[in-house]
Coordinates of C-alpha atoms in Angstrom, one line a residue:
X12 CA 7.6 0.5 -8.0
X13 CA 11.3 -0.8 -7.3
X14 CA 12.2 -0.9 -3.8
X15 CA 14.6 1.7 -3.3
X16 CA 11.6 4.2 -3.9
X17 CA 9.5 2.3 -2.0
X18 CA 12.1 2.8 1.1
X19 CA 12.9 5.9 0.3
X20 CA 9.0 6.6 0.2
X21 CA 8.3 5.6 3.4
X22 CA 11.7 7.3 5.1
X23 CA 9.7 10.5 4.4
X24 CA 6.3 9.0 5.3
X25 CA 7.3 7.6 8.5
X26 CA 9.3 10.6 9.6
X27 CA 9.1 10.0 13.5
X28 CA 13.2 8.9 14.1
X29 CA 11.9 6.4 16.6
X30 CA 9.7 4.0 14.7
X31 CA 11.3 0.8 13.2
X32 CA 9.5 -0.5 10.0
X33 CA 9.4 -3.6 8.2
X34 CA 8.9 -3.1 4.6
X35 CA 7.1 -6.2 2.5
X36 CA 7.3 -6.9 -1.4
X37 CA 4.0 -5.0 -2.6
X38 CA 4.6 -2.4 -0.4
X39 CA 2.7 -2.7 2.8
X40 CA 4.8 -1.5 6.0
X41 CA 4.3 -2.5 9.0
X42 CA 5.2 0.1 11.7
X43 CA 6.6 -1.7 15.2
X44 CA 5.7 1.1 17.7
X45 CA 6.9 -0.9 20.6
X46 CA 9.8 -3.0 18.8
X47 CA 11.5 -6.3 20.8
X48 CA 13.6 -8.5 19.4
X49 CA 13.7 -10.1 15.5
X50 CA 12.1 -6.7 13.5
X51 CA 11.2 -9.1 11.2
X52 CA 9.3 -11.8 13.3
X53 CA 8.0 -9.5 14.5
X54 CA 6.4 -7.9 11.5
X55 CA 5.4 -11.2 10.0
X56 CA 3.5 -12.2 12.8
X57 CA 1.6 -9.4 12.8
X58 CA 1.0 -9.1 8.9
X59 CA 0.2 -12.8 8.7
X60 CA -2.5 -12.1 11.1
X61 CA -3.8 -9.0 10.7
X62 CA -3.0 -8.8 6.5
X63 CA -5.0 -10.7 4.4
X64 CA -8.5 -10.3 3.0
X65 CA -11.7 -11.6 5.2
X66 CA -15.2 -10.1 3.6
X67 CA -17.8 -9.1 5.8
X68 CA -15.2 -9.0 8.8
X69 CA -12.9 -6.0 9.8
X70 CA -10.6 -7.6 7.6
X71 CA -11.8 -6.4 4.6
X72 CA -12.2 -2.5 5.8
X73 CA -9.8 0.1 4.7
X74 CA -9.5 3.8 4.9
X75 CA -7.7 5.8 2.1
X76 CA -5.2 8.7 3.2
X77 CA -4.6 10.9 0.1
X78 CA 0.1 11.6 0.5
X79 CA 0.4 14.3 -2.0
X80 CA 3.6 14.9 -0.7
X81 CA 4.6 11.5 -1.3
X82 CA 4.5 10.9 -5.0
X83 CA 1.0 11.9 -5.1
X84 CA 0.2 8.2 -3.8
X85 CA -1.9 6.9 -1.5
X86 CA -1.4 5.2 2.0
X87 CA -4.5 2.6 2.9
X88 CA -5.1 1.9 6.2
X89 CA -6.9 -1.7 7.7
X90 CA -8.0 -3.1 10.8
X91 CA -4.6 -2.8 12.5
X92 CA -3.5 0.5 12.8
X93 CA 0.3 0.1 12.6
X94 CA -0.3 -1.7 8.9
X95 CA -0.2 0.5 6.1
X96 CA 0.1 -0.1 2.1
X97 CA 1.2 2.5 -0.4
X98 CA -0.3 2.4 -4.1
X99 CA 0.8 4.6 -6.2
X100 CA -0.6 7.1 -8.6
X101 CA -0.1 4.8 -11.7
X102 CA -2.0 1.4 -9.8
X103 CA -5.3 1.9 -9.1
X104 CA -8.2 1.2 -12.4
X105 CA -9.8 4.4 -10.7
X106 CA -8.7 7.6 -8.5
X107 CA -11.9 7.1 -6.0
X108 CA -11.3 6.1 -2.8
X109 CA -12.9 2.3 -4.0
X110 CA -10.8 1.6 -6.3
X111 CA -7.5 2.8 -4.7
X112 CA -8.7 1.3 -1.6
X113 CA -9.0 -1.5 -3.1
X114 CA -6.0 -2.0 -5.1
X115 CA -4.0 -1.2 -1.4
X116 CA -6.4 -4.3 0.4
X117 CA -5.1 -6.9 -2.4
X118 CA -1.4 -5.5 -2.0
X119 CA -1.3 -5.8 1.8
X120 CA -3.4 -9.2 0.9
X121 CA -0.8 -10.5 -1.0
X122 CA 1.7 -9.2 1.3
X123 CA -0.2 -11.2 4.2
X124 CA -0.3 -14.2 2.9
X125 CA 3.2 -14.3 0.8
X126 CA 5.1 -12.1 3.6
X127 CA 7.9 -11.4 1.7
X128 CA 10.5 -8.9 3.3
X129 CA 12.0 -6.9 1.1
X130 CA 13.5 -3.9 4.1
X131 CA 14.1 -4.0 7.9
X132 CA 14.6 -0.5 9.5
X133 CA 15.6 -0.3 12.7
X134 CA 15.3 2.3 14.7
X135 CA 16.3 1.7 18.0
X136 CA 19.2 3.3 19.2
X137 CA 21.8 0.8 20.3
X138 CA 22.2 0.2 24.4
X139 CA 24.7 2.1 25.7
X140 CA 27.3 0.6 28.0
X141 CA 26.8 -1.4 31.2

């Protein structure tokens, strides 16, 4: 998937006007409910510690939310709530909730350890004057 649809995806995913997002390469998105500062650094920091893969710890959980609206996709969820990967219809070897879940834990994987930004949006509305 090309990144304009992956923006474009999760414009309509993440629908609350309020939340900045930083958007990575294979399409995890980390959601900054409480965002100070470099959007980006921010993001990283949190994706490089809270993305990639660590069997038998929470690391290596996920949780599979089914976005029919949303290209008939998938969003998978991990240990840290505000980091989400899409996968879409046409990635998974299967359509159970393994196999998609685990096609969106290597994404967000990859994502954590190459933390490649490919989309910044911020949300926050600009100060007004002094």
């Amino acid at each position: 998937m090309n990144t304009e649809r992956l923006v474009d995806l999760w414009r309509r995913l993440l629908a609350d006007p309020r939340k900045s997002w930083v958007l990575f390469e294979h399409g995890t998105c980390v959601v900054l409910t409480a965002p100070d500062g470099d959007l980006a650094e921010q993001a990283t920091e949190i994706l490089k510690e809270f993305g990639p893969v660590r069997a038998g710890s929470p690391a290596g959980d996920f949780g599979v939310i089914d976005v029919k609206d949303a290209d008939g996709g998938w969003v998978i969820t991990g240990h840290h709530q505000d980091v989400l990967t899409y996968v879409a219809p046409d990635e998974p070897s299967g359509r159970d909730n393994f196999a998609v879940g685990m096609r969106g834990r290597t994404k967000r994987h990859r994502d954590g350890t190459e933390l490649h930004i490919v989309h910044v949006e911020d949300r926050r509305t600009p100060a007004g004057p002094a």
